[in-house]
Amino acid sequence: MSHSLTKIWIHGIFGTKNREALIKSTFENELHIHLKNKLENELECTVRTINGNKNHIHILFLLNPNYSIREVFKTIKGESSHWINQNDFLHTKFSWQIGYGAFSVSESQLKKVELYIKNQKEHHKQMTFEEEYEKFILKYKVKEGNR
């Protein structure tokens, strides 16, 4: 085969520093739009959906093979925290927690994961971000060294 072909959907999750409830409804939608624009326009990653809660974000996107997962998250987290601080959305300095979760999603599960992300507000009425994240760790059998 003379060409490299990839199609890797990623369910990305990252939280605010110390999991503080810093993502306010006053700028949450703007943040989602900003992240989508950054992913699609600069990194050329197709975004299927973005949502989250007051202390974390979920993104379902198609990974551009020219970038590593680490590069994508470093770029969007660094740039978006700068954007939040530059726009004075908060009375305190904003930053994201170190690290992220990135889980591959098969084509057959896209709609299910998309619905899960879209229903974050409802979902978190019954489960904390910490509980949700631990559930992902168990589901995907992520070992301590891979965290």
Short mmCIF file of N, CA and C in Angstrom, two decimals:
data_model
loop_
_atom_site.label_atom_id
_atom_site.label_comp_id
_atom_site.label_asym_id
_atom_site.label_seq_id
_atom_site.Cartn_x
_atom_site.Cartn_y
_atom_site.Cartn_z
N MET A 1 0.86 -1.17 0.00
CA MET A 1 0.00 0.00 0.00
C MET A 1 0.90 1.23 0.00
N SER A 2 0.66 2.15 -0.89
CA SER A 2 1.52 3.31 -1.02
C SER A 2 1.08 4.51 -0.18
N HIS A 3 -0.06 4.42 0.45
CA HIS A 3 -0.56 5.53 1.27
C HIS A 3 -0.85 5.04 2.68
N SER A 4 -0.71 5.96 3.61
CA SER A 4 -1.08 5.65 4.99
C SER A 4 -2.49 6.12 5.22
N LEU A 5 -3.32 5.26 5.75
CA LEU A 5 -4.72 5.59 6.01
C LEU A 5 -5.01 5.45 7.49
N THR A 6 -5.62 6.47 8.06
CA THR A 6 -6.01 6.40 9.47
C THR A 6 -7.39 7.02 9.66
N LYS A 7 -8.08 6.53 10.64
CA LYS A 7 -9.34 7.12 11.07
C LYS A 7 -9.50 6.74 12.53
N ILE A 8 -9.03 7.63 13.39
CA ILE A 8 -9.00 7.34 14.82
C ILE A 8 -9.82 8.37 15.57
N TRP A 9 -10.98 7.95 16.05
CA TRP A 9 -11.83 8.81 16.86
C TRP A 9 -11.34 8.75 18.30
N ILE A 10 -11.25 9.91 18.93
CA ILE A 10 -10.78 10.01 20.31
C ILE A 10 -11.86 10.64 21.18
N HIS A 11 -12.13 10.01 22.32
CA HIS A 11 -12.96 10.61 23.36
C HIS A 11 -11.98 11.17 24.37
N GLY A 12 -11.82 12.49 24.35
CA GLY A 12 -10.89 13.15 25.25
C GLY A 12 -11.59 13.74 26.45
N ILE A 13 -10.93 13.66 27.61
CA ILE A 13 -11.48 14.19 28.85
C ILE A 13 -10.36 14.90 29.59
N PHE A 14 -10.62 16.12 30.04
CA PHE A 14 -9.65 16.80 30.90
C PHE A 14 -10.38 17.72 31.85
N GLY A 15 -9.77 17.91 33.02
CA GLY A 15 -10.44 18.65 34.09
C GLY A 15 -9.72 19.92 34.48
N THR A 16 -10.40 20.74 35.24
CA THR A 16 -9.82 21.96 35.78
C THR A 16 -8.84 21.60 36.90
N LYS A 17 -7.91 22.49 37.18
CA LYS A 17 -6.94 22.26 38.24
C LYS A 17 -7.67 22.03 39.55
N ASN A 18 -7.26 20.99 40.26
CA ASN A 18 -7.89 20.59 41.53
C ASN A 18 -9.38 20.29 41.39
N ARG A 19 -9.80 20.09 40.16
CA ARG A 19 -11.21 19.78 39.84
C ARG A 19 -12.18 20.81 40.41
N GLU A 20 -11.72 22.05 40.43
CA GLU A 20 -12.57 23.15 40.90
C GLU A 20 -13.65 23.46 39.88
N ALA A 21 -14.81 23.87 40.35
CA ALA A 21 -15.95 24.21 39.48
C ALA A 21 -15.75 25.61 38.90
N LEU A 22 -14.84 25.72 37.92
CA LEU A 22 -14.47 27.02 37.36
C LEU A 22 -15.09 27.31 36.00
N ILE A 23 -15.66 26.31 35.36
CA ILE A 23 -16.27 26.55 34.05
C ILE A 23 -17.69 27.03 34.29
N LYS A 24 -17.87 28.33 34.19
CA LYS A 24 -19.14 28.98 34.50
C LYS A 24 -20.06 28.98 33.29
N SER A 25 -21.35 28.96 33.54
CA SER A 25 -22.34 28.99 32.46
C SER A 25 -22.22 30.26 31.63
N THR A 26 -21.65 31.32 32.20
CA THR A 26 -21.52 32.59 31.49
C THR A 26 -20.55 32.52 30.31
N PHE A 27 -19.61 31.57 30.34
CA PHE A 27 -18.67 31.46 29.22
C PHE A 27 -18.49 30.02 28.71
N GLU A 28 -19.23 29.09 29.26
CA GLU A 28 -19.07 27.68 28.88
C GLU A 28 -19.28 27.45 27.38
N ASN A 29 -20.35 27.99 26.82
CA ASN A 29 -20.62 27.80 25.40
C ASN A 29 -19.51 28.41 24.54
N GLU A 30 -19.05 29.60 24.93
CA GLU A 30 -17.95 30.24 24.20
C GLU A 30 -16.69 29.38 24.26
N LEU A 31 -16.44 28.76 25.41
CA LEU A 31 -15.28 27.89 25.56
C LEU A 31 -15.38 26.69 24.62
N HIS A 32 -16.55 26.09 24.54
CA HIS A 32 -16.74 24.95 23.64
C HIS A 32 -16.50 25.36 22.19
N ILE A 33 -17.02 26.51 21.80
CA ILE A 33 -16.81 27.02 20.44
C ILE A 33 -15.32 27.28 20.20
N HIS A 34 -14.67 27.89 21.18
CA HIS A 34 -13.25 28.19 21.07
C HIS A 34 -12.42 26.91 20.89
N LEU A 35 -12.71 25.90 21.70
CA LEU A 35 -12.00 24.62 21.59
C LEU A 35 -12.25 23.97 20.23
N LYS A 36 -13.49 24.00 19.78
CA LYS A 36 -13.84 23.43 18.47
C LYS A 36 -13.08 24.13 17.36
N ASN A 37 -13.05 25.46 17.40
CA ASN A 37 -12.34 26.22 16.37
C ASN A 37 -10.84 25.91 16.39
N LYS A 38 -10.27 25.81 17.56
CA LYS A 38 -8.84 25.51 17.69
C LYS A 38 -8.54 24.12 17.11
N LEU A 39 -9.35 23.15 17.48
CA LEU A 39 -9.15 21.79 16.97
C LEU A 39 -9.32 21.71 15.46
N GLU A 40 -10.37 22.32 14.95
CA GLU A 40 -10.66 22.19 13.53
C GLU A 40 -9.78 23.08 12.65
N ASN A 41 -9.57 24.32 13.06
CA ASN A 41 -8.85 25.26 12.20
C ASN A 41 -7.34 25.16 12.29
N GLU A 42 -6.81 24.94 13.49
CA GLU A 42 -5.36 24.88 13.64
C GLU A 42 -4.83 23.45 13.55
N LEU A 43 -5.50 22.53 14.21
CA LEU A 43 -5.00 21.15 14.27
C LEU A 43 -5.65 20.23 13.23
N GLU A 44 -6.65 20.74 12.54
CA GLU A 44 -7.35 19.99 11.49
C GLU A 44 -7.90 18.65 11.99
N CYS A 45 -8.47 18.70 13.19
CA CYS A 45 -9.16 17.55 13.78
C CYS A 45 -10.66 17.81 13.68
N THR A 46 -11.40 16.92 13.08
CA THR A 46 -12.85 17.07 12.99
C THR A 46 -13.47 16.83 14.36
N VAL A 47 -14.28 17.79 14.82
CA VAL A 47 -14.94 17.66 16.12
C VAL A 47 -16.36 17.20 15.91
N ARG A 48 -16.73 16.13 16.59
CA ARG A 48 -18.10 15.62 16.51
C ARG A 48 -18.97 16.27 17.58
N THR A 49 -18.44 16.40 18.80
CA THR A 49 -19.18 17.08 19.86
C THR A 49 -18.25 17.47 21.00
N ILE A 50 -18.65 18.50 21.74
CA ILE A 50 -17.95 18.96 22.94
C ILE A 50 -19.01 19.27 23.99
N ASN A 51 -18.74 18.88 25.22
CA ASN A 51 -19.62 19.22 26.33
C ASN A 51 -18.84 18.97 27.62
N GLY A 52 -19.47 19.18 28.72
CA GLY A 52 -18.80 18.94 29.98
C GLY A 52 -19.64 19.42 31.14
N ASN A 53 -18.94 19.74 32.20
CA ASN A 53 -19.58 20.21 33.40
C ASN A 53 -18.70 21.32 33.98
N LYS A 54 -18.96 21.73 35.18
CA LYS A 54 -18.26 22.87 35.77
C LYS A 54 -16.77 22.62 36.01
N ASN A 55 -16.35 21.36 36.01
CA ASN A 55 -14.95 21.08 36.31
C ASN A 55 -14.24 20.19 35.28
N HIS A 56 -14.87 19.92 34.15
CA HIS A 56 -14.19 19.12 33.13
C HIS A 56 -14.87 19.24 31.77
N ILE A 57 -14.14 18.78 30.76
CA ILE A 57 -14.59 18.83 29.37
C ILE A 57 -14.47 17.44 28.75
N HIS A 58 -15.44 17.11 27.89
CA HIS A 58 -15.38 15.92 27.05
C HIS A 58 -15.39 16.39 25.60
N ILE A 59 -14.53 15.80 24.78
CA ILE A 59 -14.50 16.12 23.36
C ILE A 59 -14.42 14.82 22.57
N LEU A 60 -15.24 14.70 21.55
CA LEU A 60 -15.16 13.56 20.63
C LEU A 60 -14.66 14.12 19.31
N PHE A 61 -13.45 13.71 18.92
CA PHE A 61 -12.85 14.28 17.71
C PHE A 61 -12.08 13.22 16.92
N LEU A 62 -11.90 13.51 15.65
CA LEU A 62 -11.14 12.65 14.75
C LEU A 62 -9.70 13.15 14.75
N LEU A 63 -8.79 12.31 15.18
CA LEU A 63 -7.39 12.70 15.31
C LEU A 63 -6.73 12.91 13.95
N ASN A 64 -6.10 14.05 13.77
CA ASN A 64 -5.30 14.31 12.58
C ASN A 64 -4.01 13.51 12.73
N PRO A 65 -3.68 12.64 11.76
CA PRO A 65 -2.50 11.79 11.90
C PRO A 65 -1.17 12.55 11.92
N ASN A 66 -1.19 13.84 11.62
CA ASN A 66 0.03 14.64 11.66
C ASN A 66 0.39 15.10 13.07
N TYR A 67 -0.50 14.85 14.04
CA TYR A 67 -0.27 15.26 15.42
C TYR A 67 -0.45 14.07 16.35
N SER A 68 0.36 14.05 17.40
CA SER A 68 0.16 13.03 18.43
C SER A 68 -0.98 13.48 19.34
N ILE A 69 -1.54 12.53 20.07
CA ILE A 69 -2.59 12.86 21.03
C ILE A 69 -2.04 13.86 22.05
N ARG A 70 -0.81 13.64 22.50
CA ARG A 70 -0.18 14.54 23.46
C ARG A 70 -0.10 15.97 22.92
N GLU A 71 0.29 16.12 21.65
CA GLU A 71 0.38 17.46 21.05
C GLU A 71 -0.98 18.14 20.99
N VAL A 72 -2.00 17.38 20.65
CA VAL A 72 -3.35 17.95 20.56
C VAL A 72 -3.79 18.49 21.91
N PHE A 73 -3.64 17.68 22.96
CA PHE A 73 -4.09 18.13 24.28
C PHE A 73 -3.23 19.26 24.83
N LYS A 74 -1.93 19.20 24.60
CA LYS A 74 -1.05 20.29 25.04
C LYS A 74 -1.48 21.60 24.39
N THR A 75 -1.77 21.56 23.11
CA THR A 75 -2.17 22.76 22.38
C THR A 75 -3.50 23.31 22.86
N ILE A 76 -4.53 22.47 22.91
CA ILE A 76 -5.86 23.00 23.26
C ILE A 76 -5.96 23.39 24.72
N LYS A 77 -5.30 22.66 25.61
CA LYS A 77 -5.37 23.03 27.02
C LYS A 77 -4.58 24.31 27.30
N GLY A 78 -3.39 24.40 26.75
CA GLY A 78 -2.57 25.59 26.97
C GLY A 78 -3.20 26.84 26.40
N GLU A 79 -3.65 26.73 25.18
CA GLU A 79 -4.23 27.89 24.50
C GLU A 79 -5.56 28.30 25.13
N SER A 80 -6.39 27.33 25.51
CA SER A 80 -7.70 27.68 26.07
C SER A 80 -7.58 28.27 27.47
N SER A 81 -6.61 27.82 28.27
CA SER A 81 -6.44 28.43 29.59
C SER A 81 -5.96 29.87 29.43
N HIS A 82 -5.08 30.11 28.46
CA HIS A 82 -4.64 31.48 28.17
C HIS A 82 -5.83 32.33 27.73
N TRP A 83 -6.68 31.78 26.88
CA TRP A 83 -7.86 32.50 26.38
C TRP A 83 -8.82 32.85 27.51
N ILE A 84 -9.06 31.91 28.42
CA ILE A 84 -9.95 32.16 29.56
C ILE A 84 -9.39 33.29 30.42
N ASN A 85 -8.09 33.22 30.71
CA ASN A 85 -7.46 34.25 31.55
C ASN A 85 -7.41 35.61 30.86
N GLN A 86 -7.13 35.61 29.58
CA GLN A 86 -7.04 36.85 28.81
C GLN A 86 -8.39 37.57 28.76
N ASN A 87 -9.47 36.81 28.74
CA ASN A 87 -10.81 37.39 28.66
C ASN A 87 -11.42 37.71 30.03
N ASP A 88 -10.66 37.46 31.09
CA ASP A 88 -11.12 37.78 32.46
C ASP A 88 -12.49 37.21 32.78
N PHE A 89 -12.71 35.96 32.42
CA PHE A 89 -13.98 35.31 32.73
C PHE A 89 -14.11 35.01 34.23
N LEU A 90 -12.97 34.91 34.91
CA LEU A 90 -12.96 34.56 36.33
C LEU A 90 -12.18 35.60 37.13
N HIS A 91 -12.42 35.61 38.42
CA HIS A 91 -11.70 36.52 39.31
C HIS A 91 -10.42 35.88 39.83
N THR A 92 -10.08 34.72 39.32
CA THR A 92 -8.89 33.99 39.73
C THR A 92 -8.21 33.44 38.49
N LYS A 93 -6.96 33.03 38.63
CA LYS A 93 -6.24 32.47 37.49
C LYS A 93 -6.79 31.07 37.18
N PHE A 94 -7.04 30.83 35.91
CA PHE A 94 -7.57 29.54 35.47
C PHE A 94 -6.44 28.68 34.95
N SER A 95 -6.49 27.39 35.26
CA SER A 95 -5.61 26.41 34.63
C SER A 95 -6.27 25.04 34.66
N TRP A 96 -5.83 24.21 33.73
CA TRP A 96 -6.32 22.84 33.65
C TRP A 96 -5.46 21.94 34.52
N GLN A 97 -6.04 20.84 34.96
CA GLN A 97 -5.32 19.79 35.68
C GLN A 97 -4.25 19.23 34.75
N ILE A 98 -3.14 18.78 35.29
CA ILE A 98 -2.11 18.13 34.48
C ILE A 98 -2.69 16.81 33.96
N GLY A 99 -2.42 16.52 32.70
CA GLY A 99 -2.84 15.26 32.11
C GLY A 99 -4.21 15.32 31.45
N TYR A 100 -4.64 14.17 30.98
CA TYR A 100 -5.90 14.04 30.25
C TYR A 100 -6.22 12.56 30.10
N GLY A 101 -7.44 12.27 29.70
CA GLY A 101 -7.82 10.92 29.32
C GLY A 101 -8.10 10.94 27.82
N ALA A 102 -7.61 9.95 27.11
CA ALA A 102 -7.86 9.85 25.67
C ALA A 102 -8.16 8.39 25.36
N PHE A 103 -9.36 8.14 24.88
CA PHE A 103 -9.82 6.78 24.65
C PHE A 103 -10.30 6.64 23.21
N SER A 104 -9.86 5.59 22.54
CA SER A 104 -10.29 5.37 21.15
C SER A 104 -11.75 4.94 21.12
N VAL A 105 -12.43 5.34 20.06
CA VAL A 105 -13.86 5.03 19.90
C VAL A 105 -14.04 4.40 18.53
N SER A 106 -14.64 3.22 18.50
CA SER A 106 -14.89 2.55 17.22
C SER A 106 -16.05 3.23 16.51
N GLU A 107 -16.06 3.10 15.22
CA GLU A 107 -17.11 3.70 14.39
C GLU A 107 -18.50 3.28 14.86
N SER A 108 -18.63 2.03 15.29
CA SER A 108 -19.94 1.52 15.71
C SER A 108 -20.42 2.13 17.03
N GLN A 109 -19.52 2.75 17.78
CA GLN A 109 -19.87 3.33 19.09
C GLN A 109 -19.97 4.86 19.07
N LEU A 110 -19.76 5.48 17.91
CA LEU A 110 -19.74 6.94 17.83
C LEU A 110 -21.01 7.60 18.34
N LYS A 111 -22.16 7.13 17.88
CA LYS A 111 -23.43 7.74 18.30
C LYS A 111 -23.65 7.59 19.80
N LYS A 112 -23.29 6.45 20.34
CA LYS A 112 -23.45 6.19 21.77
C LYS A 112 -22.56 7.14 22.59
N VAL A 113 -21.31 7.30 22.18
CA VAL A 113 -20.39 8.19 22.89
C VAL A 113 -20.82 9.65 22.71
N GLU A 114 -21.26 10.00 21.52
CA GLU A 114 -21.74 11.36 21.27
C GLU A 114 -22.92 11.69 22.19
N LEU A 115 -23.85 10.79 22.32
CA LEU A 115 -25.00 10.99 23.20
C LEU A 115 -24.56 11.11 24.66
N TYR A 116 -23.61 10.26 25.05
CA TYR A 116 -23.07 10.32 26.41
C TYR A 116 -22.49 11.71 26.70
N ILE A 117 -21.73 12.23 25.76
CA ILE A 117 -21.11 13.55 25.94
C ILE A 117 -22.18 14.64 25.95
N LYS A 118 -23.13 14.56 25.07
CA LYS A 118 -24.19 15.58 25.01
C LYS A 118 -25.03 15.62 26.29
N ASN A 119 -25.12 14.50 27.00
CA ASN A 119 -25.94 14.41 28.21
C ASN A 119 -25.13 14.59 29.50
N GLN A 120 -24.01 15.27 29.42
CA GLN A 120 -23.15 15.44 30.59
C GLN A 120 -23.84 16.09 31.78
N LYS A 121 -24.60 17.12 31.55
CA LYS A 121 -25.26 17.84 32.67
C LYS A 121 -26.18 16.89 33.43
N GLU A 122 -26.97 16.14 32.71
CA GLU A 122 -27.89 15.19 33.31
C GLU A 122 -27.12 14.06 34.01
N HIS A 123 -26.10 13.58 33.34
CA HIS A 123 -25.29 12.49 33.86
C HIS A 123 -24.66 12.85 35.21
N HIS A 124 -24.20 14.09 35.33
CA HIS A 124 -23.49 14.48 36.56
C HIS A 124 -24.40 14.90 37.70
N LYS A 125 -25.67 14.74 37.51
CA LYS A 125 -26.59 14.88 38.64
C LYS A 125 -26.50 13.65 39.53
N GLN A 126 -25.97 12.55 38.96
CA GLN A 126 -25.91 11.28 39.69
C GLN A 126 -24.50 10.76 39.92
N MET A 127 -23.51 11.36 39.26
CA MET A 127 -22.14 10.86 39.38
C MET A 127 -21.15 12.02 39.32
N THR A 128 -20.16 12.01 40.21
CA THR A 128 -19.14 13.06 40.18
C THR A 128 -18.15 12.80 39.05
N PHE A 129 -17.36 13.81 38.72
CA PHE A 129 -16.31 13.66 37.72
C PHE A 129 -15.30 12.59 38.15
N GLU A 130 -14.96 12.57 39.43
CA GLU A 130 -14.02 11.59 39.94
C GLU A 130 -14.55 10.17 39.74
N GLU A 131 -15.83 9.96 40.04
CA GLU A 131 -16.45 8.64 39.85
C GLU A 131 -16.49 8.28 38.37
N GLU A 132 -16.82 9.25 37.54
CA GLU A 132 -16.88 9.02 36.10
C GLU A 132 -15.50 8.63 35.56
N TYR A 133 -14.48 9.35 35.99
CA TYR A 133 -13.13 9.09 35.50
C TYR A 133 -12.65 7.70 35.93
N GLU A 134 -12.90 7.34 37.16
CA GLU A 134 -12.53 6.00 37.64
C GLU A 134 -13.25 4.91 36.85
N LYS A 135 -14.48 5.18 36.47
CA LYS A 135 -15.26 4.24 35.65
C LYS A 135 -14.57 4.03 34.29
N PHE A 136 -14.05 5.11 33.71
CA PHE A 136 -13.33 5.00 32.44
C PHE A 136 -12.04 4.20 32.61
N ILE A 137 -11.33 4.44 33.71
CA ILE A 137 -10.09 3.72 33.98
C ILE A 137 -10.37 2.22 34.05
N LEU A 138 -11.42 1.84 34.74
CA LEU A 138 -11.78 0.43 34.85
C LEU A 138 -12.28 -0.14 33.52
N LYS A 139 -13.13 0.61 32.84
CA LYS A 139 -13.70 0.15 31.57
C LYS A 139 -12.62 -0.11 30.52
N TYR A 140 -11.65 0.81 30.43
CA TYR A 140 -10.60 0.69 29.43
C TYR A 140 -9.37 -0.05 29.94
N LYS A 141 -9.44 -0.52 31.20
CA LYS A 141 -8.35 -1.29 31.79
C LYS A 141 -7.01 -0.57 31.68
N VAL A 142 -7.02 0.71 32.04
CA VAL A 142 -5.81 1.52 32.01
C VAL A 142 -5.00 1.21 33.26
N LYS A 143 -3.73 0.86 33.06
CA LYS A 143 -2.85 0.55 34.19
C LYS A 143 -2.19 1.82 34.68
N GLU A 144 -1.71 1.79 35.91
CA GLU A 144 -1.10 2.97 36.54
C GLU A 144 -0.01 3.59 35.68
N GLY A 145 0.84 2.78 35.07
CA GLY A 145 1.93 3.30 34.23
C GLY A 145 1.45 3.99 32.97
N ASN A 146 0.23 3.70 32.54
CA ASN A 146 -0.32 4.30 31.33
C ASN A 146 -1.18 5.51 31.63
N ARG A 147 -1.29 5.86 32.88
CA ARG A 147 -2.14 6.99 33.27
C ARG A 147 -1.44 8.30 33.04
#
